[in-house]
Coordinates of C-alpha atoms in Angstrom, one line a residue:
M1 CA 22.0 -5.3 -88.4
G2 CA 18.3 -6.0 -88.1
A3 CA 16.8 -9.0 -89.7
R4 CA 13.2 -9.9 -90.5
R5 CA 12.4 -13.3 -89.1
R6 CA 11.8 -15.9 -91.8
R7 CA 10.2 -19.3 -91.4
V8 CA 12.6 -22.2 -91.2
G9 CA 11.5 -25.8 -91.8
R10 CA 11.5 -27.1 -88.2
R11 CA 10.0 -26.0 -84.9
R12 CA 10.5 -27.4 -81.4
P13 CA 7.5 -28.8 -79.5
G14 CA 5.3 -25.8 -78.6
G15 CA 5.8 -24.2 -82.0
E16 CA 9.0 -22.2 -81.4
P17 CA 11.2 -21.9 -84.5
L18 CA 14.8 -23.1 -84.3
I19 CA 16.4 -19.8 -84.9
G20 CA 18.5 -17.4 -82.9
F21 CA 21.1 -14.6 -82.9
L22 CA 24.3 -14.9 -80.9
H23 CA 26.3 -11.8 -79.9
V24 CA 30.0 -12.7 -79.8
P25 CA 32.5 -10.6 -77.7
A26 CA 35.2 -8.8 -79.6
D27 CA 38.8 -9.9 -79.3
P28 CA 42.1 -8.1 -80.1
E29 CA 41.9 -9.1 -83.8
T30 CA 38.5 -7.5 -84.1
T31 CA 40.1 -4.0 -84.1
G32 CA 43.4 -5.0 -85.5
D33 CA 45.3 -4.9 -82.2
P34 CA 48.2 -7.3 -81.5
A35 CA 46.9 -10.6 -80.2
P36 CA 48.6 -13.3 -78.1
A37 CA 49.3 -16.7 -79.6
R38 CA 46.2 -18.8 -78.7
D39 CA 43.3 -20.8 -80.1
R40 CA 41.2 -17.7 -81.1
H41 CA 37.9 -19.5 -81.6
A42 CA 38.0 -21.9 -78.7
A43 CA 35.2 -20.3 -76.7
L44 CA 33.0 -19.6 -79.8
R45 CA 33.5 -23.2 -81.0
E46 CA 32.2 -24.5 -77.6
V47 CA 29.2 -22.2 -77.7
V48 CA 28.3 -23.2 -81.3
A49 CA 28.8 -26.9 -80.4
S50 CA 26.5 -26.5 -77.4
A51 CA 23.8 -24.9 -79.6
L52 CA 24.0 -27.7 -82.1
R53 CA 24.0 -30.3 -79.4
G54 CA 21.0 -28.7 -77.7
W55 CA 19.0 -28.5 -81.0
R56 CA 19.8 -32.0 -82.3
E57 CA 16.8 -33.7 -80.5
H58 CA 14.5 -31.4 -82.4
L59 CA 16.1 -31.9 -85.8
P60 CA 15.2 -34.7 -88.3
D61 CA 17.7 -37.3 -89.5
E62 CA 20.1 -35.5 -91.8
G63 CA 19.1 -32.2 -90.2
R64 CA 20.4 -29.0 -91.9
V65 CA 21.6 -26.0 -90.0
L66 CA 22.5 -22.6 -91.5
L67 CA 25.3 -20.8 -89.6
T68 CA 26.0 -17.2 -90.5
G69 CA 28.6 -14.6 -89.4
F70 CA 29.4 -11.1 -90.7
S71 CA 32.3 -9.5 -92.5
A72 CA 34.3 -6.5 -91.6
F73 CA 32.7 -3.1 -91.1
A74 CA 33.4 0.3 -89.6
G75 CA 35.9 -0.2 -86.8
V76 CA 35.8 -4.0 -87.2
V77 CA 38.7 -5.1 -89.3
D78 CA 38.6 -8.8 -88.5
N79 CA 35.1 -9.9 -87.5
P80 CA 35.4 -13.0 -85.3
T81 CA 32.0 -14.3 -86.5
G82 CA 33.0 -14.1 -90.2
A83 CA 36.4 -15.5 -89.5
F84 CA 34.7 -18.5 -87.8
T85 CA 32.0 -19.2 -90.4
G86 CA 34.3 -18.5 -93.3
D87 CA 36.7 -21.3 -92.2
L88 CA 35.1 -24.7 -92.7
R89 CA 37.8 -26.3 -90.6
E90 CA 36.6 -24.4 -87.6
V91 CA 33.0 -25.3 -88.4
A92 CA 34.0 -28.9 -88.6
R93 CA 35.7 -28.8 -85.2
A94 CA 32.4 -27.4 -83.7
V95 CA 30.4 -30.1 -85.4
A96 CA 32.8 -32.7 -84.1
L97 CA 32.4 -31.3 -80.6
A98 CA 28.6 -31.4 -80.9
T99 CA 28.4 -35.0 -82.2
G100 CA 31.4 -36.7 -80.7
V101 CA 32.7 -38.0 -84.1
E102 CA 35.0 -36.4 -86.6
A103 CA 33.1 -34.2 -89.1
R104 CA 33.9 -34.1 -92.8
I105 CA 33.9 -31.2 -95.3
D106 CA 31.9 -32.1 -98.3
A107 CA 30.8 -29.8 -101.2
G108 CA 31.0 -26.6 -99.2
A109 CA 29.2 -28.0 -96.1
V110 CA 30.2 -29.8 -93.0
R111 CA 28.7 -33.2 -92.3
G112 CA 28.8 -35.5 -89.3
Q113 CA 26.6 -38.0 -87.5
G114 CA 23.4 -37.0 -89.4
L115 CA 24.0 -33.3 -89.2
E116 CA 24.8 -30.9 -92.1
V117 CA 26.0 -27.4 -91.4
V118 CA 26.2 -24.8 -94.1
S119 CA 28.1 -21.7 -93.1
A120 CA 28.3 -18.3 -94.7
V121 CA 29.7 -14.8 -94.2
L122 CA 27.2 -12.0 -94.8
P123 CA 28.1 -8.4 -95.6
V124 CA 27.1 -5.8 -93.1
D125 CA 24.8 -3.9 -95.5
D126 CA 21.7 -4.4 -97.5
R127 CA 23.4 -6.7 -100.0
A128 CA 22.8 -9.4 -97.4
L129 CA 19.0 -9.0 -98.1
E130 CA 19.0 -9.0 -101.9
R131 CA 17.0 -11.9 -103.0
A132 CA 18.7 -12.3 -106.3
R133 CA 22.3 -12.1 -104.9
A134 CA 24.2 -15.4 -104.4
G135 CA 25.1 -15.8 -100.8
S136 CA 22.5 -13.4 -99.5
L137 CA 20.3 -14.5 -96.6
P138 CA 17.2 -15.0 -98.7
E139 CA 19.2 -16.9 -101.3
L140 CA 20.8 -19.1 -98.6
L141 CA 17.4 -19.8 -97.0
A142 CA 15.9 -20.8 -100.3
R143 CA 18.8 -23.0 -101.4
V144 CA 19.8 -24.6 -98.1
R145 CA 16.2 -24.9 -96.7
P146 CA 17.6 -25.2 -93.2
H147 CA 15.8 -26.8 -90.3
A148 CA 17.6 -24.4 -87.9
V149 CA 19.4 -21.1 -88.3
L150 CA 22.1 -19.8 -86.0
S151 CA 23.2 -16.2 -86.9
M152 CA 26.1 -14.4 -85.2
G153 CA 27.5 -10.9 -84.9
V154 CA 30.3 -9.3 -83.0
H155 CA 29.4 -7.1 -79.9
R156 CA 32.1 -4.7 -79.1
V157 CA 31.1 -3.6 -75.6
T158 CA 30.7 -6.9 -73.9
D159 CA 33.1 -9.6 -72.7
H160 CA 30.7 -12.5 -72.8
F161 CA 28.3 -14.2 -75.2
R162 CA 24.8 -13.0 -75.4
V163 CA 21.7 -14.5 -77.0
E164 CA 19.2 -12.0 -78.4
V165 CA 15.8 -13.1 -77.3
V166 CA 13.8 -9.9 -78.1
P167 CA 14.3 -9.2 -81.9
T168 CA 13.2 -5.9 -83.2
S169 CA 12.7 -4.3 -86.7
A170 CA 15.9 -2.2 -86.0
G171 CA 15.4 0.1 -89.0
L172 CA 14.3 -2.6 -91.4
I173 CA 11.6 -1.7 -93.8
V174 CA 10.0 -3.3 -96.9
D175 CA 10.3 -1.1 -100.0
N176 CA 8.6 -2.2 -103.2
G177 CA 8.7 -5.8 -102.0
E178 CA 12.4 -5.7 -101.0
E179 CA 13.8 -5.4 -97.5
R180 CA 16.3 -2.7 -96.7
H181 CA 17.4 -0.5 -93.8
T182 CA 16.7 3.1 -93.3
W183 CA 18.2 5.9 -91.2
E184 CA 14.8 7.6 -91.0
A185 CA 13.3 7.9 -87.6
R186 CA 10.7 5.2 -87.3
P187 CA 9.0 3.4 -84.4
V188 CA 10.9 0.2 -83.5
Q189 CA 8.7 -2.8 -83.8
R190 CA 9.3 -5.6 -81.2
R191 CA 8.9 -9.1 -82.5
S192 CA 7.8 -12.2 -80.4
D193 CA 10.5 -13.5 -78.1
V194 CA 12.7 -16.2 -79.5
R195 CA 14.4 -18.4 -76.9
S196 CA 15.1 -21.6 -78.6
L197 CA 18.8 -20.8 -79.1
A198 CA 19.3 -19.8 -75.5
R199 CA 17.6 -23.0 -74.4
A200 CA 19.7 -25.1 -76.8
I201 CA 22.9 -23.6 -75.5
V202 CA 22.0 -24.2 -71.9
R203 CA 20.8 -27.7 -72.6
G204 CA 23.9 -28.5 -74.7
S205 CA 26.5 -26.9 -72.6
S206 CA 26.6 -29.5 -69.7
G207 CA 28.1 -27.0 -67.3
R208 CA 31.1 -26.2 -69.5
G209 CA 31.6 -22.8 -67.7
F210 CA 31.3 -20.1 -70.4
A211 CA 29.4 -16.9 -69.6
L212 CA 26.0 -16.3 -71.4
S213 CA 23.3 -13.7 -70.8

């Protein structure tokens, strides 16, 4: 799902915004297949923790991070990104990994060691872009006023995590002041490269051994 980049309240030295999109590999649950007993989100938790750890030096005291995943859609019956962001206990475990102290769940957010993470599950359609809709991306940005935004979506044809560094318009248009997607053939507009998430994960991973491209 394409997304128009919006300004967030913090930039790293050099002016790069603290935003990024993480492609998460599918797992058996994604398509409803039988899955072995395991810690489903172990790898994703490590990657999110590394991103938070890598961004912390650029965040103010009591820095706010918006973490988003997506819900189910065609062929995806259990989206791992939505399953993660929709479970505050999982988000708290990632924050604890990032900060080294136990995180607490408070008023719908996760807080720990001067870091506040607000997580949300977005629908995979234009409801996610409706400004007046509670829980939409514009509403979340206005309400949370994050210093950093980490968005995630499932990628069904890869077995490793990928950071999107070349965002495009991907069918997104502005119609009467509102953003929506179109199936009409239109030129794809390439946006400026965004590498702060990739840099944060590398910086915060400390050689933990997960694959990233």
